[in-house]
Amino acid sequence: MTEVVTTEVIDGIALITINNPPVNALSQAVRQGIQDAVIASEADDAVQAIVILGQGRAFIAGADIKEFGKPLMEPNLPDLCTRIEASPKPLVASMHGVSLGGGLEIALGCHYRVATPDARVGLPEVHLGLIPGAGGTQRLSRLVGSEVAIEAISSGRHIKASEALSLGIIDDIAQGDPRENGLAFARKLLSDGKSRRAVSELPAPKAIDWDASYNALLKKGRGQLSPAYAVRGVQAASERPFAEGIKEERRLFTELMQTDQRQGMIHTFFSERAVSNLPELKGVSPRALDSIGVIGGGTMGAGIATAALLAGLPVTLLEMSPEAAEAAKGRIEGNLQGALKRGKISQDQFTTLTETALTPATDYSALAQVDLVIEAVFEDMRVKKEVFGKLDAICKPGAILASNTSYLDVNEIAAATSRPQDVIGLHFFSPAHVMKLLEIVVPDQTAPDVVATGFALGKALKKISVRSGVCDGFIGNRILSTYRAAADHMVLDGASPFDIDTAVTGFGFPMGPFAVSDLAGLDIGWAVRKRKRAEGLPKGARDTEYADKLCEAGHFGQKTGTGYYIYEKGKRGGTPNPAVTELIAAERQEKGLTPRSFDAAEIMRRYMAAMVNEAAKIVGEGIARRPLDVDMVLLFGYGFPRYRGGPLKWADLQGLPKILQDLEDLAQENPHFWEPAPLLKQLVAEGRSFDDLNKEA
Ligand code: 3H9
């Protein structure tokens, strides 16, 4: 076994190298190795200075997240940083790649820091539901001041070497490899006669209005605790002697470590990496993907084309007429203008993308040679089948034919071609060049390398790609329609849409379901309701008509200025529309329903029970392969709060027996709607959790 920490001595300089691939996380063995190496170097009379560096792609990416939640193992990281800093010999961190979390904290414990120009540093613990716990709040704030430290820690952002230098986080930037940089820096220290220097001995950072900063961050994080706790850590640095500040930081860190938020965020961290790692795709190579075609240049098609162009894929965009193709090009240019303004692309790139990489077309023959075609035409089975028939006739053998449908049966679409093995669903979320989620919908006959290509496309477009089986609405929209139905039932029974939106945002969603409908356009829900009524409502469904009445009167939400809310030009958000309250009251009266009150807790109990139950059905039916797939869909497509980890992680944290009990109680009212998912019953009977299923997959 290779040693995770090695030491060599060159010209009186001890080089301590960490070698723990892939990112040199600070596992117990690494911590022990660094401590032993520092102690041995101190004891070695031949050593005059010490350099710590990382092998491979990073200095150190932080504490080993896999150890969290397990019993603590000595040496702990805060003590190691203190021990490093106490060294009588000058100690240099030679950084490259990322130095994050505990990695930066080790560097801040060193007496000097040098980094390569492309290095990035940061304290991203808030994204794991934590704050830095090895002196980061105490040392960084002594270097950069309270305000900058709070901004850096509460955002968890990666800071480029140039900015780190100007902020005083590092002492120098050096071209070259970290080994040579470290040696050169240490040699210079020795020749200049410089000795040890401790950040902890710098003056404490100045006081600011701590409570104002804490409250603002709590509000901004929609209830997420860790960014706000960062303020308390820096406050301790300002108000207490260093050793006491470290103790307070440790107390805050330990408190956060015990929260559900920490568990939710760490689940998210690993799930967003595991989600595209499907066991069924191991060893399957994707097909070549050098060009794509998009059919339909409306908001969705233009968004997909924009995302592809930004990922460096040439796009042929097919529209019905030259005028429509021109309009589509305009939409794409508009999207790319946004990227230009944000500095994501240069003016030259903008010109290349719009004039060379994008080819508007009006004839299907333009798609003959592309590797993958995505259609984003009208949601109508007849239209889709016609499009796929044409693609089947024109596209080269092996080309992938994808539909962006959001609910239609992709098996039926595939059957309209002579090559169902090449057909797949790629369900983007609008605006497609912004939203992170991509549902990869896999019909029965799709070849594995087509699925692998879908995931390769998702990766190229920087999306979170989730595999879904075929069903009405796939993973996300099927769950949405269930929790939305639960909300509609509550409205009939006495809750107002505005109370529901308030409860849902209080839970941490950026918007409630009614405000979301206003944003998406009320006509969308109207069309779905009409379709479902035509198909015949399922048992237990309770139809609502008040929203139809809004639509009949021409109120489609934000785009018409009125929906559940009234939107005034130039103002953010809307105010509740009193007409909605009247329509609901009329419908209740017509249906003979006596309204009762719902508090926020009761609203969320029902909303979440509906969401979790439908999600459990989806996993049980194999539509989602793993619970974590559902969690990622809700997180990246539906605004589920990241710090809660997704509906099934949330359910695990509540305890599945409690959720099942809730459903059984609610089923007394409406046995069909609230019928518990068989998988949920099974897990409760076996004393297992959804996360157990993630681990087994
Ligand atoms: C901390 O430091 C607390 C302290 O303040 C106090 C303690 C007392 N541990 O993302 P990638 C794995 S909290 C374990 O795909 P990239 C990752 O799971 C920590 N494993 O690559 C993946 O494994 P796999 C603060 C880790 O190039 C593989 O490495 N630090 C860790 O896109 C490659 O990762 C952070 O929060 C870790 N710390 O991005 C940094 N980090 O191949 C978190 C990564 O099996 N990490 N792995 O799927 C990151 O932000 C990114 O992973 C990084 C690389 C930028 C490093």
PDB file of C-alpha atoms in Angstrom, residues 580-687:
ATOM      1  CA  VAL A 580     -59.592  33.917  -6.603  1.00  0.00           C
ATOM      2  CA  THR A 581     -60.967  33.882  -3.059  1.00  0.00           C
ATOM      3  CA  GLU A 582     -64.447  34.619  -4.425  1.00  0.00           C
ATOM      4  CA  LEU A 583     -64.244  31.873  -7.058  1.00  0.00           C
ATOM      5  CA  ILE A 584     -63.141  29.366  -4.417  1.00  0.00           C
ATOM      6  CA  ALA A 585     -65.937  30.390  -2.026  1.00  0.00           C
ATOM      7  CA  ALA A 586     -68.468  29.949  -4.838  1.00  0.00           C
ATOM      8  CA  GLU A 587     -67.146  26.501  -5.694  1.00  0.00           C
ATOM      9  CA  ARG A 588     -67.198  25.366  -2.060  1.00  0.00           C
ATOM     10  CA  GLN A 589     -70.795  26.549  -1.775  1.00  0.00           C
ATOM     11  CA  GLU A 590     -71.781  24.810  -4.982  1.00  0.00           C
ATOM     12  CA  LYS A 591     -70.191  21.573  -3.740  1.00  0.00           C
ATOM     13  CA  GLY A 592     -71.755  21.930  -0.289  1.00  0.00           C
ATOM     14  CA  LEU A 593     -68.373  22.074   1.474  1.00  0.00           C
ATOM     15  CA  THR A 594     -67.991  23.844   4.820  1.00  0.00           C
ATOM     16  CA  PRO A 595     -64.522  25.399   4.977  1.00  0.00           C
ATOM     17  CA  ARG A 596     -62.265  24.676   7.952  1.00  0.00           C
ATOM     18  CA  SER A 597     -58.920  26.177   8.871  1.00  0.00           C
ATOM     19  CA  PHE A 598     -55.503  24.718   8.122  1.00  0.00           C
ATOM     20  CA  ASP A 599     -52.367  25.908   9.898  1.00  0.00           C
ATOM     21  CA  ALA A 600     -48.947  25.813   8.227  1.00  0.00           C
ATOM     22  CA  ALA A 601     -48.007  22.549   9.968  1.00  0.00           C
ATOM     23  CA  GLU A 602     -51.155  20.799   8.742  1.00  0.00           C
ATOM     24  CA  ILE A 603     -50.633  22.147   5.220  1.00  0.00           C
ATOM     25  CA  MET A 604     -47.083  20.818   5.112  1.00  0.00           C
ATOM     26  CA  ARG A 605     -48.063  17.494   6.677  1.00  0.00           C
ATOM     27  CA  ARG A 606     -50.444  16.850   3.785  1.00  0.00           C
ATOM     28  CA  TYR A 607     -48.275  18.394   1.076  1.00  0.00           C
ATOM     29  CA  MET A 608     -45.247  16.333   2.049  1.00  0.00           C
ATOM     30  CA  ALA A 609     -47.211  13.137   2.679  1.00  0.00           C
ATOM     31  CA  ALA A 610     -48.589  13.375  -0.876  1.00  0.00           C
ATOM     32  CA  MET A 611     -45.134  14.081  -2.311  1.00  0.00           C
ATOM     33  CA  VAL A 612     -43.367  11.287  -0.425  1.00  0.00           C
ATOM     34  CA  ASN A 613     -46.100   8.744  -1.144  1.00  0.00           C
ATOM     35  CA  GLU A 614     -46.058   9.369  -4.900  1.00  0.00           C
ATOM     36  CA  ALA A 615     -42.245   9.332  -4.859  1.00  0.00           C
ATOM     37  CA  ALA A 616     -42.315   5.959  -3.067  1.00  0.00           C
ATOM     38  CA  LYS A 617     -44.722   4.602  -5.697  1.00  0.00           C
ATOM     39  CA  ILE A 618     -42.373   5.803  -8.434  1.00  0.00           C
ATOM     40  CA  VAL A 619     -39.414   4.006  -6.843  1.00  0.00           C
ATOM     41  CA  GLY A 620     -41.506   0.908  -6.111  1.00  0.00           C
ATOM     42  CA  GLU A 621     -42.614   0.700  -9.743  1.00  0.00           C
ATOM     43  CA  GLY A 622     -39.024   1.057 -10.959  1.00  0.00           C
ATOM     44  CA  ILE A 623     -39.785   4.349 -12.771  1.00  0.00           C
ATOM     45  CA  ALA A 624     -36.936   5.779 -10.694  1.00  0.00           C
ATOM     46  CA  ARG A 625     -34.118   3.313 -10.112  1.00  0.00           C
ATOM     47  CA  ARG A 626     -33.187   4.663  -6.666  1.00  0.00           C
ATOM     48  CA  PRO A 627     -34.698   7.005  -4.074  1.00  0.00           C
ATOM     49  CA  LEU A 628     -31.811   9.412  -4.653  1.00  0.00           C
ATOM     50  CA  ASP A 629     -32.940   9.821  -8.291  1.00  0.00           C
ATOM     51  CA  VAL A 630     -36.266  11.197  -7.099  1.00  0.00           C
ATOM     52  CA  ASP A 631     -34.509  13.441  -4.591  1.00  0.00           C
ATOM     53  CA  MET A 632     -32.339  14.975  -7.305  1.00  0.00           C
ATOM     54  CA  VAL A 633     -35.332  15.590  -9.621  1.00  0.00           C
ATOM     55  CA  LEU A 634     -37.205  17.502  -6.930  1.00  0.00           C
ATOM     56  CA  LEU A 635     -34.097  19.421  -5.900  1.00  0.00           C
ATOM     57  CA  PHE A 636     -32.908  20.503  -9.326  1.00  0.00           C
ATOM     58  CA  GLY A 637     -36.236  20.868 -11.145  1.00  0.00           C
ATOM     59  CA  TYR A 638     -38.824  21.806  -8.534  1.00  0.00           C
ATOM     60  CA  GLY A 639     -37.062  24.011  -5.977  1.00  0.00           C
ATOM     61  CA  PHE A 640     -37.038  21.468  -3.124  1.00  0.00           C
ATOM     62  CA  PRO A 641     -34.714  22.977  -0.488  1.00  0.00           C
ATOM     63  CA  ARG A 642     -31.222  21.565  -0.918  1.00  0.00           C
ATOM     64  CA  TYR A 643     -30.655  21.521   2.812  1.00  0.00           C
ATOM     65  CA  ARG A 644     -33.450  19.012   3.235  1.00  0.00           C
ATOM     66  CA  GLY A 645     -31.861  16.573   0.766  1.00  0.00           C
ATOM     67  CA  GLY A 646     -34.993  15.774  -1.295  1.00  0.00           C
ATOM     68  CA  PRO A 647     -38.383  14.320  -0.324  1.00  0.00           C
ATOM     69  CA  LEU A 648     -37.213  10.770   0.352  1.00  0.00           C
ATOM     70  CA  LYS A 649     -34.187  11.855   2.410  1.00  0.00           C
ATOM     71  CA  TRP A 650     -36.563  14.158   4.277  1.00  0.00           C
ATOM     72  CA  ALA A 651     -38.918  11.210   4.840  1.00  0.00           C
ATOM     73  CA  ASP A 652     -36.052   9.107   6.213  1.00  0.00           C
ATOM     74  CA  LEU A 653     -35.153  11.916   8.603  1.00  0.00           C
ATOM     75  CA  GLN A 654     -38.753  12.213   9.835  1.00  0.00           C
ATOM     76  CA  GLY A 655     -38.909   8.442  10.286  1.00  0.00           C
ATOM     77  CA  LEU A 656     -40.862   6.332   7.808  1.00  0.00           C
ATOM     78  CA  PRO A 657     -43.272   4.915  10.435  1.00  0.00           C
ATOM     79  CA  LYS A 658     -44.442   8.472  11.133  1.00  0.00           C
ATOM     80  CA  ILE A 659     -45.041   9.179   7.430  1.00  0.00           C
ATOM     81  CA  LEU A 660     -46.927   5.910   7.036  1.00  0.00           C
ATOM     82  CA  GLN A 661     -49.048   6.709  10.076  1.00  0.00           C
ATOM     83  CA  ASP A 662     -49.895  10.119   8.588  1.00  0.00           C
ATOM     84  CA  LEU A 663     -50.961   8.494   5.322  1.00  0.00           C
ATOM     85  CA  GLU A 664     -53.068   5.903   7.109  1.00  0.00           C
ATOM     86  CA  ASP A 665     -54.788   8.658   9.100  1.00  0.00           C
ATOM     87  CA  LEU A 666     -55.405  10.709   5.965  1.00  0.00           C
ATOM     88  CA  ALA A 667     -56.678   7.644   4.123  1.00  0.00           C
ATOM     89  CA  GLN A 668     -59.672   7.673   6.487  1.00  0.00           C
ATOM     90  CA  GLU A 669     -60.836  10.776   4.566  1.00  0.00           C
ATOM     91  CA  ASN A 670     -60.044   9.638   1.033  1.00  0.00           C
ATOM     92  CA  PRO A 671     -58.806   6.047   0.824  1.00  0.00           C
ATOM     93  CA  HIS A 672     -57.807   6.163  -2.828  1.00  0.00           C
ATOM     94  CA  PHE A 673     -55.912   9.424  -2.869  1.00  0.00           C
ATOM     95  CA  TRP A 674     -53.974   8.659   0.315  1.00  0.00           C
ATOM     96  CA  GLU A 675     -53.454   4.940  -0.161  1.00  0.00           C
ATOM     97  CA  PRO A 676     -49.919   4.281   1.158  1.00  0.00           C
ATOM     98  CA  ALA A 677     -47.341   3.156  -1.408  1.00  0.00           C
ATOM     99  CA  PRO A 678     -46.567  -0.570  -1.126  1.00  0.00           C
ATOM    100  CA  LEU A 679     -42.824   0.217  -0.942  1.00  0.00           C
ATOM    101  CA  LEU A 680     -43.360   2.515   2.029  1.00  0.00           C
ATOM    102  CA  LYS A 681     -45.291  -0.184   3.875  1.00  0.00           C
ATOM    103  CA  GLN A 682     -42.608  -2.721   3.058  1.00  0.00           C
ATOM    104  CA  LEU A 683     -39.765  -0.494   4.291  1.00  0.00           C
ATOM    105  CA  VAL A 684     -41.597   0.213   7.537  1.00  0.00           C
ATOM    106  CA  ALA A 685     -42.325  -3.483   8.062  1.00  0.00           C
ATOM    107  CA  GLU A 686     -38.661  -4.323   7.499  1.00  0.00           C
ATOM    108  CA  GLY A 687     -37.387  -1.423   9.613  1.00  0.00           C
TER     109      GLY A 687
END
